[in-house]
C-alpha positions as MATLAB code, in Angstrom:
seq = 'XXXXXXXXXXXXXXXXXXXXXXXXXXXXXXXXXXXXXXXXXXXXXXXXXXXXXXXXXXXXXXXXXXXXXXXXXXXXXXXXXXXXXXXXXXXXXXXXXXXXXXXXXXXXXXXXXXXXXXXXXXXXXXXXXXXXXXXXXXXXXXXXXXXXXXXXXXXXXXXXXXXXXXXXXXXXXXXXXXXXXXXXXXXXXXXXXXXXXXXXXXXXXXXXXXXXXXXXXXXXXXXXXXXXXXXXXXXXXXXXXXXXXXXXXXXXXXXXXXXXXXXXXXXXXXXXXXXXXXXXXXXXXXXXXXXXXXXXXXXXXXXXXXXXXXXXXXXXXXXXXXXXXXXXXXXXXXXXXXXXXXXXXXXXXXXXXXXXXXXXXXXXXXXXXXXXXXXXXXXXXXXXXXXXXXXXXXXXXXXXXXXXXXXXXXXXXXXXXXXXXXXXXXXXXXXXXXXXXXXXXXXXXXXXXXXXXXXXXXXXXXXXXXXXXXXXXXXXXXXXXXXXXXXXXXXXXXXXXXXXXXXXXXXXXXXXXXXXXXXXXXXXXXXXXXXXXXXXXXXXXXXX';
ca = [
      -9.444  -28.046   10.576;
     -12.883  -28.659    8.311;
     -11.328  -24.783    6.863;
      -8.291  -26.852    5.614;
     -10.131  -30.021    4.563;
     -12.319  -27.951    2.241;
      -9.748  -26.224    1.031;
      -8.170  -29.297    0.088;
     -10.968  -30.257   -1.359;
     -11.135  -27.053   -3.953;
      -8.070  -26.882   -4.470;
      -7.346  -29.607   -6.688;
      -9.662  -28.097   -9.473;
      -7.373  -28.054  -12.862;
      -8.293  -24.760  -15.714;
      -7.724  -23.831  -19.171;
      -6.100  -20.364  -19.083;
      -6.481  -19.451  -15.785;
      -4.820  -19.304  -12.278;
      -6.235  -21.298   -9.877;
      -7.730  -19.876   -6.420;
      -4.727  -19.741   -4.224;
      -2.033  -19.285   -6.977;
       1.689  -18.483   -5.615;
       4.424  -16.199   -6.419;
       8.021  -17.700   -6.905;
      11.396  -15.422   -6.705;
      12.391  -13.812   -9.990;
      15.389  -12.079   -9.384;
      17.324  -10.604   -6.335;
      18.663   -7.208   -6.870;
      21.765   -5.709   -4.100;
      20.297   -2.224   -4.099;
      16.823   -0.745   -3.676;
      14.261   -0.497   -6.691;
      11.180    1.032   -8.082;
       9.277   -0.345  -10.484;
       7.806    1.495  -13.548;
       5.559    1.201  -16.718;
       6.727    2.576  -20.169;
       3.822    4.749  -22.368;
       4.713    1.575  -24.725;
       3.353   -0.541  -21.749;
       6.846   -2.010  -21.348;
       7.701   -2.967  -17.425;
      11.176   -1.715  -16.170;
      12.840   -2.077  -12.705;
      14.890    1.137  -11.613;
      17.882    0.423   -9.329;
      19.936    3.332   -7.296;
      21.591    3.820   -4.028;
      20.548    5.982   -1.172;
      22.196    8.031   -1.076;
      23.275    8.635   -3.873;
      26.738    8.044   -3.812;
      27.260    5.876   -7.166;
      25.427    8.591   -9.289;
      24.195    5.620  -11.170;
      21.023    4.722  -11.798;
      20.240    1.194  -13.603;
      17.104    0.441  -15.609;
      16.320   -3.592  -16.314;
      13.705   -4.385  -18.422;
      10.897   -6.759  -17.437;
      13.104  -10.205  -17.389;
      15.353   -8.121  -15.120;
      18.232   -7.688  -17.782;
      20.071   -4.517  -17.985;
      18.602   -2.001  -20.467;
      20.722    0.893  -19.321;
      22.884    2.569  -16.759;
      22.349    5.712  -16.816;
      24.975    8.603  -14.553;
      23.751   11.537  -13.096;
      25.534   14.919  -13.243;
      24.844   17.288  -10.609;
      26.118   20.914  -10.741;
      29.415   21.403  -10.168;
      30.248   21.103   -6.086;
      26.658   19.292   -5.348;
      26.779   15.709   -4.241;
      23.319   13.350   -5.645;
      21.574   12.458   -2.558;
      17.586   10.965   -3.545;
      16.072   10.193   -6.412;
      12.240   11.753   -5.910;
      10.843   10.147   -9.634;
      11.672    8.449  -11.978;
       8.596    9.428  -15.326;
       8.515    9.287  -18.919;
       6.358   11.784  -20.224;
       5.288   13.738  -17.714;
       7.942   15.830  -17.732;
       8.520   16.505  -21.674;
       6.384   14.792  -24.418;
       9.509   12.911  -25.977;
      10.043    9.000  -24.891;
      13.443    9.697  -22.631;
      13.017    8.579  -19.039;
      13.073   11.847  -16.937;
      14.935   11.543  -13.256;
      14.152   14.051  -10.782;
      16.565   13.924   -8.187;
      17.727   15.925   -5.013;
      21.478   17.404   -4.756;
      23.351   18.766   -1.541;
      26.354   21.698   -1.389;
      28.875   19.074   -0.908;
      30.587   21.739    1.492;
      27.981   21.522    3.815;
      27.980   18.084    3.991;
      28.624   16.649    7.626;
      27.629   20.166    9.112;
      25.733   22.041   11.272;
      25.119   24.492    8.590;
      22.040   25.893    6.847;
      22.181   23.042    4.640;
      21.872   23.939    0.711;
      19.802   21.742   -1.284;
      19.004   21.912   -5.040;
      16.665   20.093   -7.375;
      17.665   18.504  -10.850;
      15.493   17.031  -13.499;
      17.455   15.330  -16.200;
      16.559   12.973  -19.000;
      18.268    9.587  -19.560;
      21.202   10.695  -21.862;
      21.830   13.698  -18.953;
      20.516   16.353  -20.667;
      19.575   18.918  -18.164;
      15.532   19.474  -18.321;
      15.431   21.720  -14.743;
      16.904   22.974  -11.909;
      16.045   25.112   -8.850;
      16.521   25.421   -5.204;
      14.814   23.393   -3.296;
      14.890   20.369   -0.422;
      11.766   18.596   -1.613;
       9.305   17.755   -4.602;
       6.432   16.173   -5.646;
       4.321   15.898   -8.946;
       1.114   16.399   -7.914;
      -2.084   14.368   -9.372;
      -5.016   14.797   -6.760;
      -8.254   14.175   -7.359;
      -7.267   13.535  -11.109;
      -6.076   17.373  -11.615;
      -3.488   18.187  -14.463;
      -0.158   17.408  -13.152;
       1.990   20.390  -11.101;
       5.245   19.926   -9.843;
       5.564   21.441   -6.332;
       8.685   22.630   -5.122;
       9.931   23.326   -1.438;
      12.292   25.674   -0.216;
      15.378   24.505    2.577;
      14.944   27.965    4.179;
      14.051   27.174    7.882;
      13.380   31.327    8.751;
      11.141   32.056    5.165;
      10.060   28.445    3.882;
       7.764   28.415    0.507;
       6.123   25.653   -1.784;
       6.201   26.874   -5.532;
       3.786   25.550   -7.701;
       5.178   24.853  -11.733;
       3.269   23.801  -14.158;
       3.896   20.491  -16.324;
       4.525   19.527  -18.747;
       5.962   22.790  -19.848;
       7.983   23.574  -16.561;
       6.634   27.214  -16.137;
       6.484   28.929  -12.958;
       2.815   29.594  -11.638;
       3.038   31.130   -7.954;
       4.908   30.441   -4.409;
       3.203   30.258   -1.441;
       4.524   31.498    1.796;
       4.697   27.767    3.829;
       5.210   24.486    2.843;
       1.506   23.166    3.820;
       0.129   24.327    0.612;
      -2.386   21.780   -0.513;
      -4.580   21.194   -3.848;
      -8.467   19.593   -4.086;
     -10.524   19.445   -6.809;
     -14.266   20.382   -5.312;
     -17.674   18.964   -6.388;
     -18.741   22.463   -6.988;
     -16.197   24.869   -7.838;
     -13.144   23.102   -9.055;
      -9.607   22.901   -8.467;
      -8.672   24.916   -5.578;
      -5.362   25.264   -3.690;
      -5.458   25.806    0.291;
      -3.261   26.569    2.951;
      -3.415   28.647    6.391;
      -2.192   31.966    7.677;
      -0.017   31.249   10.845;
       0.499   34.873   11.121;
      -2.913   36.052   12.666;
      -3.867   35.188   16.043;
      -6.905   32.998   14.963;
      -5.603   30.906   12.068;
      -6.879   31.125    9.191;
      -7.988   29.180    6.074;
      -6.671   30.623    2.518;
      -8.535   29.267   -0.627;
      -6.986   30.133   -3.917;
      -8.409   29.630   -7.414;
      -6.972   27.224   -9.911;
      -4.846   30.607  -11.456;
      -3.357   31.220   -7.926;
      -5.808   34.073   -6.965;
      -7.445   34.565   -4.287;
     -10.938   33.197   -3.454;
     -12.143   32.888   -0.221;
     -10.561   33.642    3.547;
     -12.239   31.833    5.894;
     -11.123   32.228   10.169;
     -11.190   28.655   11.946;
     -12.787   29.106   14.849;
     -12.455   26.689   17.986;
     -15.433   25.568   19.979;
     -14.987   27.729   23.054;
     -12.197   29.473   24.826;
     -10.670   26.130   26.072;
      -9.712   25.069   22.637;
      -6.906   26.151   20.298;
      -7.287   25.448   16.275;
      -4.527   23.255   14.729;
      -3.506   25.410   11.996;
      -2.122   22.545   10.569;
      -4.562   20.115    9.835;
      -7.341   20.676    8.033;
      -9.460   19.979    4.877;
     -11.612   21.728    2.458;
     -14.835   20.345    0.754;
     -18.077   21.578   -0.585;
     -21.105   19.406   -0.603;
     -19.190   16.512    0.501;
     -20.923   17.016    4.085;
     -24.574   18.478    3.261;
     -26.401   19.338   -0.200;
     -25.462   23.030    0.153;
     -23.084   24.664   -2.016;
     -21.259   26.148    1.257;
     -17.729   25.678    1.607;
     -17.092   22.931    4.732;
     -13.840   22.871    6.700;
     -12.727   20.063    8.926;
     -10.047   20.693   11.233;
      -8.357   19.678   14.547;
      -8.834   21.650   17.847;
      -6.616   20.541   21.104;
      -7.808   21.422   24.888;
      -5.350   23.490   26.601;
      -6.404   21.962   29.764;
      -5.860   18.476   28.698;
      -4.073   18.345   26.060;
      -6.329   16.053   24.365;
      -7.084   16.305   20.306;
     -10.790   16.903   18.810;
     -12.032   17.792   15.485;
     -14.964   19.924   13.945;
     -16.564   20.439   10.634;
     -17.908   23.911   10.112;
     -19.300   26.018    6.497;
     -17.774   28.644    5.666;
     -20.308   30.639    8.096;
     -19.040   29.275   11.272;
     -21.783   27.083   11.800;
     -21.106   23.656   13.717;
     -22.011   21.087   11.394;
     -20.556   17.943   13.737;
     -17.878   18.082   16.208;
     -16.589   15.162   18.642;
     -14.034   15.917   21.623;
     -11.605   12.536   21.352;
     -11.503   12.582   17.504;
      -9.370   12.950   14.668;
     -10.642   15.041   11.307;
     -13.405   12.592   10.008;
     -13.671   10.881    6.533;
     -16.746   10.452    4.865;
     -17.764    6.540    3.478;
     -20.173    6.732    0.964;
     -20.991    3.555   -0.774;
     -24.570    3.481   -2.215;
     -26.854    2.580    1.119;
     -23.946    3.798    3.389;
     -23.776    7.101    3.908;
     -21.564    7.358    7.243;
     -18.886    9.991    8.608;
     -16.445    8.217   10.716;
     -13.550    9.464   13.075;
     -10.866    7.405   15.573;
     -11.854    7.531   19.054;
      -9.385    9.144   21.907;
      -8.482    6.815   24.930;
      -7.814    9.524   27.327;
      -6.655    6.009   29.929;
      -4.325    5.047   27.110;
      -3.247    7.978   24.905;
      -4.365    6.506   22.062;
      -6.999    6.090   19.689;
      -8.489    2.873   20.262;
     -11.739    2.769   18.506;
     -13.770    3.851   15.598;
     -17.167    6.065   15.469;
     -19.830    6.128   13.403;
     -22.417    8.895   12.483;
     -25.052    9.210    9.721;
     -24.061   11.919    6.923;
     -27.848   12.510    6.488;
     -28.593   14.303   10.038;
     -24.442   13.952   11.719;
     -26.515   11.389   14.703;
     -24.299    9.292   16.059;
     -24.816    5.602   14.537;
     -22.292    2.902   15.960;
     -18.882    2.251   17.326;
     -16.932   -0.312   16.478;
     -13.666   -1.387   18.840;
     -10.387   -0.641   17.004;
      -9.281    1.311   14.216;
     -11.194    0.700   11.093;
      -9.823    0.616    7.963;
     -13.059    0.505    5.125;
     -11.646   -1.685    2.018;
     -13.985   -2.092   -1.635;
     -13.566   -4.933   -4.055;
     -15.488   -5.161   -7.125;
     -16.541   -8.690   -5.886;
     -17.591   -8.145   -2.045;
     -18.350   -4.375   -2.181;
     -17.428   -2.318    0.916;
     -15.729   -3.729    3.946;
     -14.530   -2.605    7.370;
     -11.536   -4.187    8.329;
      -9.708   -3.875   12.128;
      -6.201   -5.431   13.060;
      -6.049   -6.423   16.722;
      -2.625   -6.911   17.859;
      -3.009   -8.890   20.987;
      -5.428  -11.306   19.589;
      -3.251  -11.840   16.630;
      -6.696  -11.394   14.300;
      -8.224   -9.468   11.523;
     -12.188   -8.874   11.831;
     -14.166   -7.886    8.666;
     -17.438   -6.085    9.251;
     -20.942   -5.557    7.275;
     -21.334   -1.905    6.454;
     -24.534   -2.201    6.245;
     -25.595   -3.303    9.860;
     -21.774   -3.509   11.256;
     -22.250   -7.848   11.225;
     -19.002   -9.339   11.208;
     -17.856  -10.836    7.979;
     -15.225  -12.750    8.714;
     -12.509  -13.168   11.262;
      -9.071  -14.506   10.060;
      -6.327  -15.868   12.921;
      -2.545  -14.551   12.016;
      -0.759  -17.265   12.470;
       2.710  -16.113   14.429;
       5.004  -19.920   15.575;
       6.102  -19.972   19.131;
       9.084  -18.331   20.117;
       7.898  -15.393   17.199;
       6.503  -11.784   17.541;
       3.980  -10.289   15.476;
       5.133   -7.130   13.602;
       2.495   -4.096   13.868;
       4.236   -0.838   14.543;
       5.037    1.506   12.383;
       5.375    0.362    8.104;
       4.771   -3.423    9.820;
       1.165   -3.042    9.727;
      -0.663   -6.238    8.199;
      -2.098   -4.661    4.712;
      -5.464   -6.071    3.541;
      -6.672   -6.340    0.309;
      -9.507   -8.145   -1.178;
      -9.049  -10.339   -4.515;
      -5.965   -8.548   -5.413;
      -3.773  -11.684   -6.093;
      -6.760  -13.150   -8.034;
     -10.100  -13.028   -8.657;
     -11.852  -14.323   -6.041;
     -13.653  -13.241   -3.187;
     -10.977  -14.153   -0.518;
      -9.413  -11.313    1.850;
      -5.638  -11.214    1.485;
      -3.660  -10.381    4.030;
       0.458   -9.561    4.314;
       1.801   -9.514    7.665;
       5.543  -10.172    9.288;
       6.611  -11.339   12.529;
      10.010  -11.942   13.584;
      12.383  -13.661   16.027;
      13.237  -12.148   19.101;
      16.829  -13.196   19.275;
      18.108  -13.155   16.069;
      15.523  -10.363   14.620;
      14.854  -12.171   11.670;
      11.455  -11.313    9.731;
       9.316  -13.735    8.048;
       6.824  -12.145    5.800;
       3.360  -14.115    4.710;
       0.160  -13.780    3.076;
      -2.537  -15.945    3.775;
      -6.298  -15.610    2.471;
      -9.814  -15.687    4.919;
      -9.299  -19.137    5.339;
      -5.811  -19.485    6.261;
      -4.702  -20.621    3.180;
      -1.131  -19.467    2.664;
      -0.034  -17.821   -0.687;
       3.071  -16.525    0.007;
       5.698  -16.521    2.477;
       9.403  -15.213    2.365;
      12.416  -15.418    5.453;
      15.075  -12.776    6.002;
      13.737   -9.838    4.770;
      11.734   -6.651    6.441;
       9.188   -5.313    4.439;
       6.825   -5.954    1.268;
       4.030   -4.546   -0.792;
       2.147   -5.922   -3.425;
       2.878   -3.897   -6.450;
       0.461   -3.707   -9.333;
       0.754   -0.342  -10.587;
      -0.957    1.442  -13.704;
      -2.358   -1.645  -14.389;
       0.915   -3.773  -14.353;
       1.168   -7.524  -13.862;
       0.973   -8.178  -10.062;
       4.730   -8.782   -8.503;
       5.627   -9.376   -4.731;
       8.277   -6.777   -4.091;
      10.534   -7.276   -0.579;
      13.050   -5.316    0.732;
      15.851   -6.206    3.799;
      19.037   -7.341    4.867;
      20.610   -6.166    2.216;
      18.491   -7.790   -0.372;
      15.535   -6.746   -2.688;
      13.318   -9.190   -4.288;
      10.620   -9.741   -6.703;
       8.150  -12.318   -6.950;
       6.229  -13.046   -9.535;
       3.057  -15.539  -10.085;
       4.368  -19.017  -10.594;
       3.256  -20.288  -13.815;
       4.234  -23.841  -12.806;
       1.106  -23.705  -10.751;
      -0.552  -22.929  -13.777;
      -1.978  -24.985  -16.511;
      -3.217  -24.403  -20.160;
      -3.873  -27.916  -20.573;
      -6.954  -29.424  -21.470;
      -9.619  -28.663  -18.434;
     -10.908  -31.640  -15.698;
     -11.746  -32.036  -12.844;
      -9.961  -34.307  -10.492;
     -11.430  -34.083   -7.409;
     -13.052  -36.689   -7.068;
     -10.563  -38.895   -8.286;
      -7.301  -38.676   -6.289;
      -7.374  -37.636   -2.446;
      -4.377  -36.520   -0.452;
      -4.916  -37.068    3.406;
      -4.199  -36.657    6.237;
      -4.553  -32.647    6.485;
      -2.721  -31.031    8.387;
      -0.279  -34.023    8.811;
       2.480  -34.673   10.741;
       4.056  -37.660    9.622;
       3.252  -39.149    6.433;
       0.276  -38.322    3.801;
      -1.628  -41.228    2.153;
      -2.271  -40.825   -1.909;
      -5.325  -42.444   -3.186;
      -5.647  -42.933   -6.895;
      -8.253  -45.020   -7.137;
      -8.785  -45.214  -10.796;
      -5.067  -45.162  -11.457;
      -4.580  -42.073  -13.331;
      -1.206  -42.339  -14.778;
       1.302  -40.225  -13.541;
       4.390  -39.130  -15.320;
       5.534  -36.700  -12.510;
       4.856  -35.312   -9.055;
       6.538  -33.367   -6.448;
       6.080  -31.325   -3.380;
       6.485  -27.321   -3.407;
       6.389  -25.121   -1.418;
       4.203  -22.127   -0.958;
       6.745  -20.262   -3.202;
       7.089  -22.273   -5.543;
       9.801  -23.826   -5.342;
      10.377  -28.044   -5.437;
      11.183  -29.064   -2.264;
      10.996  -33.003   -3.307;
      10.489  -35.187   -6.225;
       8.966  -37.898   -6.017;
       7.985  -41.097   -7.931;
       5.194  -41.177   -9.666;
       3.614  -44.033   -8.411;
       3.884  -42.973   -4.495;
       1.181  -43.989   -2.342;
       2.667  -42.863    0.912;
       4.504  -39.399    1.411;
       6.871  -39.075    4.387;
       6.360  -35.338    5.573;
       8.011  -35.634    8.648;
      11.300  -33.218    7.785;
       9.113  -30.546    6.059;
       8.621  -27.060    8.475;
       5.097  -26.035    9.769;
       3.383  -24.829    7.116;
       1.170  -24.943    3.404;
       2.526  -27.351    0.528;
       1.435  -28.605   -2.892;
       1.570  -31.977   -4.093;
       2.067  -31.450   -8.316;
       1.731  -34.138  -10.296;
       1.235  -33.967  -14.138;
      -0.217  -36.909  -16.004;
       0.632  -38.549  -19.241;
      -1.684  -36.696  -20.829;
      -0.443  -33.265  -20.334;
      -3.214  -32.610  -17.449;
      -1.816  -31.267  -14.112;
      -3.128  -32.285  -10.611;
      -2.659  -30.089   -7.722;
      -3.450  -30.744   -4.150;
      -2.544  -28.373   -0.955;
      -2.099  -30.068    2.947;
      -0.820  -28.379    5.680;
       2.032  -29.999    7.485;
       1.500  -29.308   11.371;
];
């Protein structure tokens, strides 16, 4: 409760050109089908709208204020049904401005059958001019590590499947590889390199070609003893990522045959054990100027899960600490590193130290009675830090939903409970602030797909005070009514209640001293009051 009284303390700071701490989102616009949201090389935002599947052909662009800007129809070969769109790019295709849509296409006779199905891919611009085409039942443009972009293509053959590489934007063919698990890295050392296994030999093995598709190095993945069996599968190439030398490292994942039970290794190029752990998954290396750690997810052999996180130091592979939970490390600009671990039964989100593994903070989810917490699969509360603005506050999005009628309420609150944004009915959100774009609130579910955008009513470019010390809003939290003290009668041409989206929930008059709460839900509010002079007032309570 002292959290909230702060809070409502700070929060009723008033700035010149600048969103306060806390700011909101309110709904923009409410679109039927699902959408993607994109930035122009002109640094124009557009919203692309299609159906999946495909069965409209149609794909509609709206520009920034969610007007339409174009509708634009697809035209598969002849006998092909649309089924996905994969992207949606400018210029990464072609150097001209036309939006390029790379879609996926099924034999329409093998539609609704048990048949080899027969998939092909089609990139065309945005008047349907035909840019590509090829077999193939999946794509990606591939970036990594900041590499030129290659457009990867997979085959739909289940007995000979193969990945061919093209290059972009020119569209030329460069090589196919024999599986689909072809993968691309750009080492310290040596480069981009492409890698993938040989699943033909009786000890897999690791294939490392050059950036022109030759050859470089083969490299046999060998499992600890005779118990184990290499997961041709999974694993990762590096070269001094692990040690100073200019060996080639591979991590990979080894399973006993007796128990069943998953480890992982790293090894050079020689076969040499670098670090291995029985109960772990392929490490990932954390290095943020004193922290120089290696850290894997720990196997509960009781629970057949992995149920906590390891620690070693890169400098000498010692085992450091362990921390209870699956950590996820987070950076900000403002706090630096962070370790960050969602426990589900305690409804809670611990931050840690790096440096000495100290907790941080803690931060309650809040979840009403009768409600469930949301954390399997896509539901998982995301954390950021100082993403919705520019303080040092954790953010956090997480859902729960009602048992009965399975409806979803999605929130975001900050370390100190303070919420920023909260939405019913829907199933799943992300914050969206791509290539540098204005950040939106984008939520999809029951049939409904919404954006949010910051609320500039809670916003002022008005001259700057500070009125904190001279109106007071309490009780908080309340439950009945909330007492408004103006002691040197700042005059008051408007005020109102909103809610923590933004919208007005109650006007009221100006001169209110007492404000029945009573009807409002649990939850965060703003009083908003704007004086005669143009300056705006804005105080938060929680109603209980």
């Amino acid at each position: 409760m002292k959290i909230f009284r702060l809070w409502l303390l700070v929060a009723a700071l008033v700035s010149v050109q600048q969103t306060v701490w806390g700011q909101q989102f309110a709904l923009e616009h409410t679109y039927s089908k699902p959408i993607t949201r994109i930035k122009l090389i002109n640094g124009e935002e557009k919203y692309c709208q299609y159906d999946y599947p495909l069965t409209s052909k149609e794909v509609n662009i709206y520009n920034a204020n969610h007007t339409l800007r174009k509708t634009i129809t697809l035209s598969p070969p002849e006998g092909y049904s649309p089924l996905t769109i994969q992207s949606i790019t400018q210029t990464t295709i072609n150097s001209d401005t036309l939006l390029e849509i790379m879609y996926h296409c099924l034999d329409s006779a093998y539609i609704g059958t048990s048949s080899i199905l027969k998939y092909r891919l089609i990139i065309a611009n945005e008047n349907g001019d035909s840019l590509f085409e090829t077999a193939g039942i999946n794509s990606k443009i591939d970036t990594t590590d900041g590499l030129a972009a290659k457009l990867f293509v997979y085959s739909s053959s289940v007995l000979a499947p193969t990945a061919t590489v093209y290059d972009l934007p020119s569209l030329n063919y460069e090589a196919q590889y024999n599986n689909y698990y072809i993968k691309r890295k750009k080492l310290n050392l040596f480069g981009e390199k492409y890698f993938t296994n040989d699943y033909s030999t009786a000890i897999p093995t690791a294939l490392i070609y050059n950036a022109d598709h030759s050859l470089w190095k083969t490299i046999t993945l060998v499992p600890p003893n005779n118990s184990y069996t290499i997961n041709p599968w999974t694993f990762t190439i590096s070269d001094n990522e692990f040690n100073a030398d200019s060996l080639i490292e591979i991590a990979c994942a080894y399973t006993n045959t007796t128990t069943n039970i998953n480890g992982a290794k790293i090894a050079n190029e020689l076969g040499a054990t670098l670090w291995s752990y029985d109960y772990g998954q392929i490490p990932i290396t954390i290095k943020d100027g004193a922290t120089q750690k290696i850290m894997t997810l720990g196997y509960n052999a009781s629970t057949g899960e992995y149920t906590n996180s390891h620690f070693y130091n890169l400098s000498d592979f010692m085992f450091d600490h362990l921390i209870q939970g699956i950590v996820k490390p987070i950076y900000s600009p403002n706090v630096g590193l962070k370790y960050s671990v969602f426990n589900s039964t305690a409804k809670k989100i611990t931050f840690y130290n790096p440096s000495d593994y100290s907790i941080w903070k803690n931060v309650n989810l809040p979840v009403p009675a009768g409600q469930y917490l949301n954390y399997g699969t896509g539901f998982e509360p995301k954390v950021n830090i100082g993403v919705l603005n520019s303080s040092n506050n954790a953010e956090i999005l997480y859902s729960y939903y009602n048992n009965n009628t399975y409806i979803h309420t999605i929130r975001i609150i900050n370390d100190n409970g303070v919420e920023l944004f909260k939405t019913d009915s829907t199933y799943f959100a992300s914050i969206s602030n791509e290539n540098s774009l204005t950040t939106k609130i984008l939520t999809s579910g029951n049939a409904k797909y919404q954006v949010f955008g910051i609320d500039t009513t809670l916003t002022t470019t008005k001259s700057s005070i500070s009125l904190s010390d001279k109106i007071d809003l309490y009780p908080s939290p309340a439950q009945t009514y909330l007492t408004l003290s103006n002691p040197e009668n700042i005059a008051l041409q408007s005020l109102k209640v909103m809610s923590a989206t933004g919208a007005t929930i109650q006007a009221l008059v100006p001169t209110s001293t007492k404000i029945n709460v009573s009807h409002l839900p649990t939850g965060t509010y703003f009083l908003v009051g704007q004086t005669t002079k143009g300056q705006v007032i804005r105080k938060t309570f929680i109603k209980e």
